[in-house]
PDB file of C-alpha atoms in Angstrom:
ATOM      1  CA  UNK A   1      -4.522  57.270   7.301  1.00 40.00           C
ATOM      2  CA  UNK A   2      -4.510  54.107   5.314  1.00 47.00           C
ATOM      3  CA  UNK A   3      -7.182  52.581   4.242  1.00 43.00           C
ATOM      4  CA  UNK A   4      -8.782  48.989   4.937  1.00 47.00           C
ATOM      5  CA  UNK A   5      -7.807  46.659   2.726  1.00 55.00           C
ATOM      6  CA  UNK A   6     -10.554  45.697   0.189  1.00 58.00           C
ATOM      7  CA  UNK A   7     -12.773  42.485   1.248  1.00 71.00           C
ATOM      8  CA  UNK A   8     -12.733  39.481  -1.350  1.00 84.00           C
ATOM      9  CA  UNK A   9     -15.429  39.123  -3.571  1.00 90.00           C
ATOM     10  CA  UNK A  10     -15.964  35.452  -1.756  1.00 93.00           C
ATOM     11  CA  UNK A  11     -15.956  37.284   1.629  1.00 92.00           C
ATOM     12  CA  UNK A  12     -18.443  40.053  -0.055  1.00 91.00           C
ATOM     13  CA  UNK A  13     -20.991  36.811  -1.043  1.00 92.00           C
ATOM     14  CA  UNK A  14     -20.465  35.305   2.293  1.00 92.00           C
ATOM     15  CA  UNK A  15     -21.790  38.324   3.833  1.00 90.00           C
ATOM     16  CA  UNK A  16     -24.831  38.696   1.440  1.00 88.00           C
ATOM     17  CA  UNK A  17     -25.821  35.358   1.643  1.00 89.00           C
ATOM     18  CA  UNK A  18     -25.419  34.489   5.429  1.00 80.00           C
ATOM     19  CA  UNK A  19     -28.839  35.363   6.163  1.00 83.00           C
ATOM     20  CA  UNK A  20     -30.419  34.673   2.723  1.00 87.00           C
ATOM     21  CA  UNK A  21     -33.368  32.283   1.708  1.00 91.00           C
ATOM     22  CA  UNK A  22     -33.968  32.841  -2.274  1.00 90.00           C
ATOM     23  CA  UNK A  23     -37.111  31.140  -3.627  1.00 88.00           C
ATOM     24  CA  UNK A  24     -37.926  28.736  -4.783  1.00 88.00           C
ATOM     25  CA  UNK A  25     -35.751  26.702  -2.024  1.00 91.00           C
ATOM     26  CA  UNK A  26     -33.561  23.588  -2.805  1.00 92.00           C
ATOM     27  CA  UNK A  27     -35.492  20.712  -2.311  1.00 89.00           C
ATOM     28  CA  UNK A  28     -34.424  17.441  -1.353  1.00 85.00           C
ATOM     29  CA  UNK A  29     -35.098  13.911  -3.534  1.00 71.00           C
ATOM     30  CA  UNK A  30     -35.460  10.719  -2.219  1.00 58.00           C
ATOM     31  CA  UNK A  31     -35.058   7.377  -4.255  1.00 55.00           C
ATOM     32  CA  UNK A  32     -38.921   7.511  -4.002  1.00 54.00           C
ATOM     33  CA  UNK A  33     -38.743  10.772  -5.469  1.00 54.00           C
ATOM     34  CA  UNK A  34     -40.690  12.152  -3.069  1.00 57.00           C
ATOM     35  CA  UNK A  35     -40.440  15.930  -2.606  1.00 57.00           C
ATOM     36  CA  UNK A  36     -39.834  16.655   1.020  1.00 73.00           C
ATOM     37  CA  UNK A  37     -40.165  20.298   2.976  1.00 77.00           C
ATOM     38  CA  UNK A  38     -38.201  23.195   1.248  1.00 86.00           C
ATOM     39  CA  UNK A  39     -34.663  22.755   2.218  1.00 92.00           C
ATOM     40  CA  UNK A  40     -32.752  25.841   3.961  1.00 93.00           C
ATOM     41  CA  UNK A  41     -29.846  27.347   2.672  1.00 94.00           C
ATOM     42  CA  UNK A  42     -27.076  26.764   5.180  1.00 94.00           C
ATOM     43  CA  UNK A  43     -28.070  23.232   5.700  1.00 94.00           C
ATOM     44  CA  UNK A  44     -28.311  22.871   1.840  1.00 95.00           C
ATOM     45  CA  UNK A  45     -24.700  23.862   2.248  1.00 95.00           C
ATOM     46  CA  UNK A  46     -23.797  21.213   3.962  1.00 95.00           C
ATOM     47  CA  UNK A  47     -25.186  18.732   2.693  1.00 95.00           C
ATOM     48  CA  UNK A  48     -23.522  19.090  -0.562  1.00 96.00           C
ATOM     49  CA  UNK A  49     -19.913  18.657   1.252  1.00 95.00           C
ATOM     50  CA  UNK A  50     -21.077  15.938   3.542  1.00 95.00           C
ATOM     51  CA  UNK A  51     -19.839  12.872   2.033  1.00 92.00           C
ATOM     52  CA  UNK A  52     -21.538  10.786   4.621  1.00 94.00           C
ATOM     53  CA  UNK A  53     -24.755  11.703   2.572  1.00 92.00           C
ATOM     54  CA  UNK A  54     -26.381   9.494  -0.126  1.00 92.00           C
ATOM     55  CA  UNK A  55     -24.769  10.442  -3.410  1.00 92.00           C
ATOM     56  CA  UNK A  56     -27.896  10.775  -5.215  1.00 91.00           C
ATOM     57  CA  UNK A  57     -29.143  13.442  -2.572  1.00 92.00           C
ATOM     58  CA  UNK A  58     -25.861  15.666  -2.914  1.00 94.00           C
ATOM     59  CA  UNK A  59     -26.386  14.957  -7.470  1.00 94.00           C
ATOM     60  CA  UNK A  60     -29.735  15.785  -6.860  1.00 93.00           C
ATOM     61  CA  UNK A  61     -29.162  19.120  -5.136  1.00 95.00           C
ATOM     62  CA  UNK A  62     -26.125  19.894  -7.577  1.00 96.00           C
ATOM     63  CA  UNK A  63     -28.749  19.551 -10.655  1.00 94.00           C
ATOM     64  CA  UNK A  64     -30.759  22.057  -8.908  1.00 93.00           C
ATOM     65  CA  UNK A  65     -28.033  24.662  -8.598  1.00 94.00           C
ATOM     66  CA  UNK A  66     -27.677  24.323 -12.166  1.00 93.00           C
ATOM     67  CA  UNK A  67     -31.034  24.941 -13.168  1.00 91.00           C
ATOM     68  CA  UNK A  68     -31.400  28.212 -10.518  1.00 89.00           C
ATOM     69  CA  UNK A  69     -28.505  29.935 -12.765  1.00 85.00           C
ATOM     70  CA  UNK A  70     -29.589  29.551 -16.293  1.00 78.00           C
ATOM     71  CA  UNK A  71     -31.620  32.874 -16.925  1.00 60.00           C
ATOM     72  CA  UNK A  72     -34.802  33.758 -15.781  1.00 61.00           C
ATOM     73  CA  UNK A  73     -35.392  30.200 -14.738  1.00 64.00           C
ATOM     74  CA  UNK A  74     -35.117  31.267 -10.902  1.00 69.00           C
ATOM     75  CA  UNK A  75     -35.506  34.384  -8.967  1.00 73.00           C
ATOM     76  CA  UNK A  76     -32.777  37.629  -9.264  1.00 81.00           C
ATOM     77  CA  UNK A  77     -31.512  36.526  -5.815  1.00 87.00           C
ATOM     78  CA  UNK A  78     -30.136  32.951  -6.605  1.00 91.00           C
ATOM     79  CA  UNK A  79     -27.493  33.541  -9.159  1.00 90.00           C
ATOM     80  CA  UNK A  80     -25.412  34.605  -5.968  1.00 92.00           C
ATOM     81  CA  UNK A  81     -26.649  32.153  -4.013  1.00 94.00           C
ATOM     82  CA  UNK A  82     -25.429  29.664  -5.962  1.00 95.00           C
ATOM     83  CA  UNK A  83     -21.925  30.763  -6.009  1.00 95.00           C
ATOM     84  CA  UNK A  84     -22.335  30.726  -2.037  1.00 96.00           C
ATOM     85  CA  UNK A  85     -22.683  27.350  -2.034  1.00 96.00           C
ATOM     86  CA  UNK A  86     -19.736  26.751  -4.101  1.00 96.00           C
ATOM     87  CA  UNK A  87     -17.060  28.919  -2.346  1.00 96.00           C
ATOM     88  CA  UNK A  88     -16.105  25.722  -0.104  1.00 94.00           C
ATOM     89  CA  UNK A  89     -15.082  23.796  -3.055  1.00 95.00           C
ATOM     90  CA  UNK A  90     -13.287  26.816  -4.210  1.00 96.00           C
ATOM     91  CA  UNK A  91     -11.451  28.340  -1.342  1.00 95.00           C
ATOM     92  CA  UNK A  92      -8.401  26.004  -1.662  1.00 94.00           C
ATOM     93  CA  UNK A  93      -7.861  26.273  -4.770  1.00 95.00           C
ATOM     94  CA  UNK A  94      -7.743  30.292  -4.879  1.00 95.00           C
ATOM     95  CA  UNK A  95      -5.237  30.496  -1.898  1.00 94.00           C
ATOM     96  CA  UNK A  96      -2.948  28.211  -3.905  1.00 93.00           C
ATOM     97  CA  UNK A  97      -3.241  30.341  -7.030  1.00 93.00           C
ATOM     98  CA  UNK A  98      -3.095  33.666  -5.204  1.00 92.00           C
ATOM     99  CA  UNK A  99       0.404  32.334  -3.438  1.00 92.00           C
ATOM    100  CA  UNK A 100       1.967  30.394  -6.224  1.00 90.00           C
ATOM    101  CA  UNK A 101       1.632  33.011  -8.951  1.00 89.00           C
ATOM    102  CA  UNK A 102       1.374  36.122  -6.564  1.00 88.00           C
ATOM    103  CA  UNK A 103      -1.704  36.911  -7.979  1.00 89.00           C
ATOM    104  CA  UNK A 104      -4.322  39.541  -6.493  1.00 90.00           C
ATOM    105  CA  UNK A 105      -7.175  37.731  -4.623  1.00 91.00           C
ATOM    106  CA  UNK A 106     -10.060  39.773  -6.005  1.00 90.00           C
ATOM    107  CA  UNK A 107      -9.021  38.812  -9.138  1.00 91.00           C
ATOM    108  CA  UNK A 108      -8.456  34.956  -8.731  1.00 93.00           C
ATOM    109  CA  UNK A 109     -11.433  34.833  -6.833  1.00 94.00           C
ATOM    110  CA  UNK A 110     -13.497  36.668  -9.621  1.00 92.00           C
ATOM    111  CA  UNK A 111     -11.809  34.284 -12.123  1.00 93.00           C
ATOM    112  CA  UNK A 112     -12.455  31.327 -10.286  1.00 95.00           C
ATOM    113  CA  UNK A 113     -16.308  32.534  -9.729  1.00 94.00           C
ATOM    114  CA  UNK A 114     -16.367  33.062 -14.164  1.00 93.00           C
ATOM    115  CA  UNK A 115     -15.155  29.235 -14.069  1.00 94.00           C
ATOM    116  CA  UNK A 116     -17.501  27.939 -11.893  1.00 96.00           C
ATOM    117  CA  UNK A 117     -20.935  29.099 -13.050  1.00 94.00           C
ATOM    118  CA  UNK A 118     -19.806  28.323 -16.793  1.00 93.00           C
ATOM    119  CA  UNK A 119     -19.412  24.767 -15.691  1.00 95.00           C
ATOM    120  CA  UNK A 120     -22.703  24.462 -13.750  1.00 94.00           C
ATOM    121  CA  UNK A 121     -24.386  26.503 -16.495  1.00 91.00           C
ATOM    122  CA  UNK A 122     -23.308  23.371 -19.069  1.00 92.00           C
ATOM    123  CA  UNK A 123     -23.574  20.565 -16.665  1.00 93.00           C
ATOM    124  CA  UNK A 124     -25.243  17.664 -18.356  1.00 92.00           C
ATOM    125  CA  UNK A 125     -28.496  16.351 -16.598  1.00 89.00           C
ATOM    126  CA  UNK A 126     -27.249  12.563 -16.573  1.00 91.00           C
ATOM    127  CA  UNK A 127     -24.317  13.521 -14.850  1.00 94.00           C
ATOM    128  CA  UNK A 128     -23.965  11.354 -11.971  1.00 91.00           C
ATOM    129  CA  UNK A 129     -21.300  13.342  -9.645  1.00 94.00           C
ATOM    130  CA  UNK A 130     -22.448  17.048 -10.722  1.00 95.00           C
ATOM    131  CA  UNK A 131     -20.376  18.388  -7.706  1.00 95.00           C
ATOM    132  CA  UNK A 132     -17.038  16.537  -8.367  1.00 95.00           C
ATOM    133  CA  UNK A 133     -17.873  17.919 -11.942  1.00 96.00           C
ATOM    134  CA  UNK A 134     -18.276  21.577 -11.871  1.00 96.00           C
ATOM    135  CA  UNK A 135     -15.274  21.666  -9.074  1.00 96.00           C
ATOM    136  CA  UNK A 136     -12.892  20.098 -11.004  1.00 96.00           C
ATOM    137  CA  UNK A 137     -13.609  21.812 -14.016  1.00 95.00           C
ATOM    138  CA  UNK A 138     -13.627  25.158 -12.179  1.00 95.00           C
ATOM    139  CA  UNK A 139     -10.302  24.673 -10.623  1.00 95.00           C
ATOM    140  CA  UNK A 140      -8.695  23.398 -13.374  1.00 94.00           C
ATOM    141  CA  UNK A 141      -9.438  26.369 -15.622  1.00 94.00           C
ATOM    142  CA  UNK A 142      -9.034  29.057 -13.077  1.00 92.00           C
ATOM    143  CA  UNK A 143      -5.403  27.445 -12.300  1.00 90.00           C
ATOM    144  CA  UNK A 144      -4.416  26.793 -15.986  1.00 91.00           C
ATOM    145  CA  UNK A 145      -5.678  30.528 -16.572  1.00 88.00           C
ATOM    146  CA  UNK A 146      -3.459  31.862 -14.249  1.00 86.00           C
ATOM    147  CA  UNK A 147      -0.750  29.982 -15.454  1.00 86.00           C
ATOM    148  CA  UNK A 148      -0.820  31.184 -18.982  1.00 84.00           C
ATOM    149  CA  UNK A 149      -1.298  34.286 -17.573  1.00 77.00           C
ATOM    150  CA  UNK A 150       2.206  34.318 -15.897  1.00 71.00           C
ATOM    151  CA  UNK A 151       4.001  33.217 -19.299  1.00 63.00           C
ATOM    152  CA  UNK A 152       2.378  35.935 -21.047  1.00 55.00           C
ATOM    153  CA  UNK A 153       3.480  38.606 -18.265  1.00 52.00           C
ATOM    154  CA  UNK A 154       5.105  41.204 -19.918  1.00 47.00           C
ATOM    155  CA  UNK A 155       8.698  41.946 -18.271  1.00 46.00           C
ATOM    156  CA  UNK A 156      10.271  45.101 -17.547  1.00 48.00           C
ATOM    157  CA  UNK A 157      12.986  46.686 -19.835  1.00 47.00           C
ATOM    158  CA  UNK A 158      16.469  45.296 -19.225  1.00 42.00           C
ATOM    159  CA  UNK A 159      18.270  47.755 -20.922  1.00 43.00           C
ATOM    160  CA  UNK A 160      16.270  50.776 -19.037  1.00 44.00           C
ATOM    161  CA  UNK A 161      16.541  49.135 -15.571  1.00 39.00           C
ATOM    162  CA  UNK A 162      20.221  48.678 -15.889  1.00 40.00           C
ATOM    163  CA  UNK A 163      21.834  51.239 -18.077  1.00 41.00           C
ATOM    164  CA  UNK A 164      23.776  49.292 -19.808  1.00 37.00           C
ATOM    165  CA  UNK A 165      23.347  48.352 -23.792  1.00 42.00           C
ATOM    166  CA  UNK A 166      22.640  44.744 -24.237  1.00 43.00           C
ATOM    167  CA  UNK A 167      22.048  44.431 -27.870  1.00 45.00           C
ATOM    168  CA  UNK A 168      22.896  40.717 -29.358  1.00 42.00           C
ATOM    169  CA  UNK A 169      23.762  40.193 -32.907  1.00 46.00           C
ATOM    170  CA  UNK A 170      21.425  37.968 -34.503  1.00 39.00           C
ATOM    171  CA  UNK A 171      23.242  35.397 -35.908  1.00 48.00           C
ATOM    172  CA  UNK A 172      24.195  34.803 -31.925  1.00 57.00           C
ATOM    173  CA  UNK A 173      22.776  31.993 -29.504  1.00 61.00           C
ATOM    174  CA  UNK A 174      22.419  31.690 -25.970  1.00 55.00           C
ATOM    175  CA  UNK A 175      22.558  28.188 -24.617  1.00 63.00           C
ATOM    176  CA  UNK A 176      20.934  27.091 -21.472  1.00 61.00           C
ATOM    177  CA  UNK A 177      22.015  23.729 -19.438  1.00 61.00           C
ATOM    178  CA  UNK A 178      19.269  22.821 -17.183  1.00 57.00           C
ATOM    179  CA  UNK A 179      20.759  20.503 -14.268  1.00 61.00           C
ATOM    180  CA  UNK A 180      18.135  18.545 -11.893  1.00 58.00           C
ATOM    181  CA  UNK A 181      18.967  18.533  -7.724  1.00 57.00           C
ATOM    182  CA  UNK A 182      20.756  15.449  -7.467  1.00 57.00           C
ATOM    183  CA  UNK A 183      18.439  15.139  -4.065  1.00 56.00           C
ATOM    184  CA  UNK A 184      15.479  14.505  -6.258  1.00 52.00           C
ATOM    185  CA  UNK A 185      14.335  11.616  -6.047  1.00 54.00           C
ATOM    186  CA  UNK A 186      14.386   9.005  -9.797  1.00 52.00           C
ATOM    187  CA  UNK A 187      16.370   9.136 -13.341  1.00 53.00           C
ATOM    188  CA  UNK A 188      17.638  13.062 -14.504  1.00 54.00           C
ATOM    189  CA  UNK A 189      19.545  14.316 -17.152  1.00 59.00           C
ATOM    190  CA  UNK A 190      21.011  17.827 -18.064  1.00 61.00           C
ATOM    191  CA  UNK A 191      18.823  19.390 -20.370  1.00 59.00           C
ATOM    192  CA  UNK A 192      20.259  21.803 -23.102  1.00 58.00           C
ATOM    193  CA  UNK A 193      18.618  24.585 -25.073  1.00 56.00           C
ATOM    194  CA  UNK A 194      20.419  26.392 -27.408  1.00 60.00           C
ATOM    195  CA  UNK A 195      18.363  29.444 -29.095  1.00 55.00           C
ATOM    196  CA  UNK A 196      18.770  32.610 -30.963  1.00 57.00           C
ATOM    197  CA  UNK A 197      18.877  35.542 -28.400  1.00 50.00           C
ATOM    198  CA  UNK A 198      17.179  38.110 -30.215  1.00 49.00           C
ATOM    199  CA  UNK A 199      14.088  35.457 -29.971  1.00 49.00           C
ATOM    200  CA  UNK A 200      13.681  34.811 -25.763  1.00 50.00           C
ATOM    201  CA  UNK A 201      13.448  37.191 -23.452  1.00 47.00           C
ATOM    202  CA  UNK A 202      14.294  35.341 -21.256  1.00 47.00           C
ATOM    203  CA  UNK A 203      18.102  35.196 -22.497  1.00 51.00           C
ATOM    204  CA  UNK A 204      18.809  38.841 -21.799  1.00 55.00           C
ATOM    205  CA  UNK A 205      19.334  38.115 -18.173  1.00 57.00           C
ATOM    206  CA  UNK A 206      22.825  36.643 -19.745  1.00 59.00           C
ATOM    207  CA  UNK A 207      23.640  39.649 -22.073  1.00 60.00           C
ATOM    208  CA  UNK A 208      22.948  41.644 -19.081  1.00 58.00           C
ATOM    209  CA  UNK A 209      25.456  39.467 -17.086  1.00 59.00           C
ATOM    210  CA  UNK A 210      28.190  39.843 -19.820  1.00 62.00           C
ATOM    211  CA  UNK A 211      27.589  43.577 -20.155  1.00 61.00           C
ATOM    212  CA  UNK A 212      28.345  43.847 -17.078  1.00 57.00           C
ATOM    213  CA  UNK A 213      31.374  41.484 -17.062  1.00 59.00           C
ATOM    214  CA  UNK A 214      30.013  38.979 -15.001  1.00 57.00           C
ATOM    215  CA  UNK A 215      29.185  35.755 -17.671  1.00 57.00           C
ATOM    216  CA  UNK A 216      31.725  33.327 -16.509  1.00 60.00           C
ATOM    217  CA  UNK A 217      30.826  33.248 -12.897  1.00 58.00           C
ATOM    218  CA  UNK A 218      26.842  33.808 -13.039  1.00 54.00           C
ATOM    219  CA  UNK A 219      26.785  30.369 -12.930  1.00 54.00           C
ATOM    220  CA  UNK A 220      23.480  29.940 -10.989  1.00 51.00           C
ATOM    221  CA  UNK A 221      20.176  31.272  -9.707  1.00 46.00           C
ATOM    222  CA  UNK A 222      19.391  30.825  -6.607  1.00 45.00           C
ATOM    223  CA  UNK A 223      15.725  31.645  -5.033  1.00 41.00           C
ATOM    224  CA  UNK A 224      16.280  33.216  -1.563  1.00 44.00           C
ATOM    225  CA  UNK A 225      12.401  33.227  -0.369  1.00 48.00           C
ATOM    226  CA  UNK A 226      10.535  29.852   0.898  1.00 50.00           C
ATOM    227  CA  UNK A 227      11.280  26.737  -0.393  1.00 50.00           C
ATOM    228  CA  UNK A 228      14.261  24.473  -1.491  1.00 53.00           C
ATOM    229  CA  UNK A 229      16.865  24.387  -4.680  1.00 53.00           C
ATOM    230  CA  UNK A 230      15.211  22.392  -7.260  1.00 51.00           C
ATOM    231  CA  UNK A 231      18.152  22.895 -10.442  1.00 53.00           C
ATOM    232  CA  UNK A 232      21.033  24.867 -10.916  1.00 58.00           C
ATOM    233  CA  UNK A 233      20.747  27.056 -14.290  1.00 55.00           C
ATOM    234  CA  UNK A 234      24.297  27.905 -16.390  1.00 57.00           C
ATOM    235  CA  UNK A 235      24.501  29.654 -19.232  1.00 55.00           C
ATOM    236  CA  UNK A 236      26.978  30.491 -21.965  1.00 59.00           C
ATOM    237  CA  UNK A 237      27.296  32.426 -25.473  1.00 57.00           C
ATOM    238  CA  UNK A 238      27.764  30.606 -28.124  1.00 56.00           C
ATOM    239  CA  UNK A 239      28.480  31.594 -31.666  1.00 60.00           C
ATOM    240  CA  UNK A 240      27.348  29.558 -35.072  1.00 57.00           C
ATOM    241  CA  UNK A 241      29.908  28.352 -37.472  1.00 56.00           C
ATOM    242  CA  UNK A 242      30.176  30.000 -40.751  1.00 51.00           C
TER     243      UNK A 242
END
């Protein structure tokens, strides 16, 4: 029998904190800076999202969050509270990572959870939108992580998968013509790359194509899942003079 699949770690928070009060409670600050009653979680919650609420209450509840996660400056149960009241500024942005780069959620989510409390943890006091902030920051690390992440990926062995020797002399190139869809929209141009194939990994998907007697007419890539052609990718051998 299979087993469930594994709950995220946002949906693992969600269901620690739903019935959760940590001490000492959120408070909210007036322009009188008057301390009012202690402020419950959920409706803390909201109140940080609500952007028909006075800016300087959602800062002032934002600065708070960042003070409950530096340690031992709040009790053991607010470190996970915090990231709670986060995860709506960070659900959109882990879909879109965990679908664009076909990443595992557990990890994006864990990833985007690192990002988030290093940006509260150095949020500077005067800042005057701490939510817009830490979000941005967050996402914009967690995404450009990701990204790096996939141009680092190690890929499989051409030469194993196929069977077929694809060894390229040194002194040969492999030149790439990049073509734009003439349906998008403002100015293109071809773009051509010419580089030594022992150098780009990438380039063995042509020796593989002339090993197999197939260069002249793998003239494209096409992507056969979701989405539209964006450019048409050729490529030829060529050889260096002298």
């Amino acid at each position: 029998m299979a087993l469930p699949p594994h709950p995220g770690i946002f949906t693992v928070v969600e269901r620690h904190c739903a019935e959760s009060e940590p001490t000492p409670a959120l408070r909210l600050y007036g322009d009188s800076e008057e301390v009012c009653e202690p402020l419950p979680l959920a409706r803390a919650r909201q109140l940080l999202y609500d952007r028909s609420v006075q800016p300087e209450v959602r800062a002032g509840l934002w600065h708070q969050m960042a003070e409950r996660v530096q340690a031992g400056a709040a009790g053991p149960a607010w470190p996970e509270a915090v990231v709670w009241l986060g995860l709506q500024g960070l659900r959109r942005t882990a879909y879109k990572i965990t679908w664009q780069f076909r990443a595992e959620r557990g990890d994006v989510e864990s990833e985007l959870i690192t990002c988030y409390l290093e940006a509260l943890a150095g949020l500077p006091a005067d800042d005057p939108d701490p939510g817009g902030t830490v979000l941005r920051s967050a996402c914009s690390r967690g995404y450009d992580r990701w990204r790096r992440t996939r141009l680092e990926r190690a890929v499989g062995d051409v030469e194993g998968v196929s069977g077929v020797p694809t060894a390229v002399a040194a002194a040969d190139c492999w030149q790439a013509d990049y073509d734009p869809s003439l349906r998008r929209p403002g100015l293109s141009a071809t773009m051509r790359l010419t580089v030594p194939a022992h150098r780009i990994e990438g380039v063995r998907l042509g020796a593989l194509a002339q090993a197999w007697g197939t260069a002249d007419t793998a003239m494209s890539v096409e992507f056969s899942g979701r989405g539209r052609q964006v450019a048409r990718v050729s490529l030829r051998r060529v050889r260096r003079s002298g």
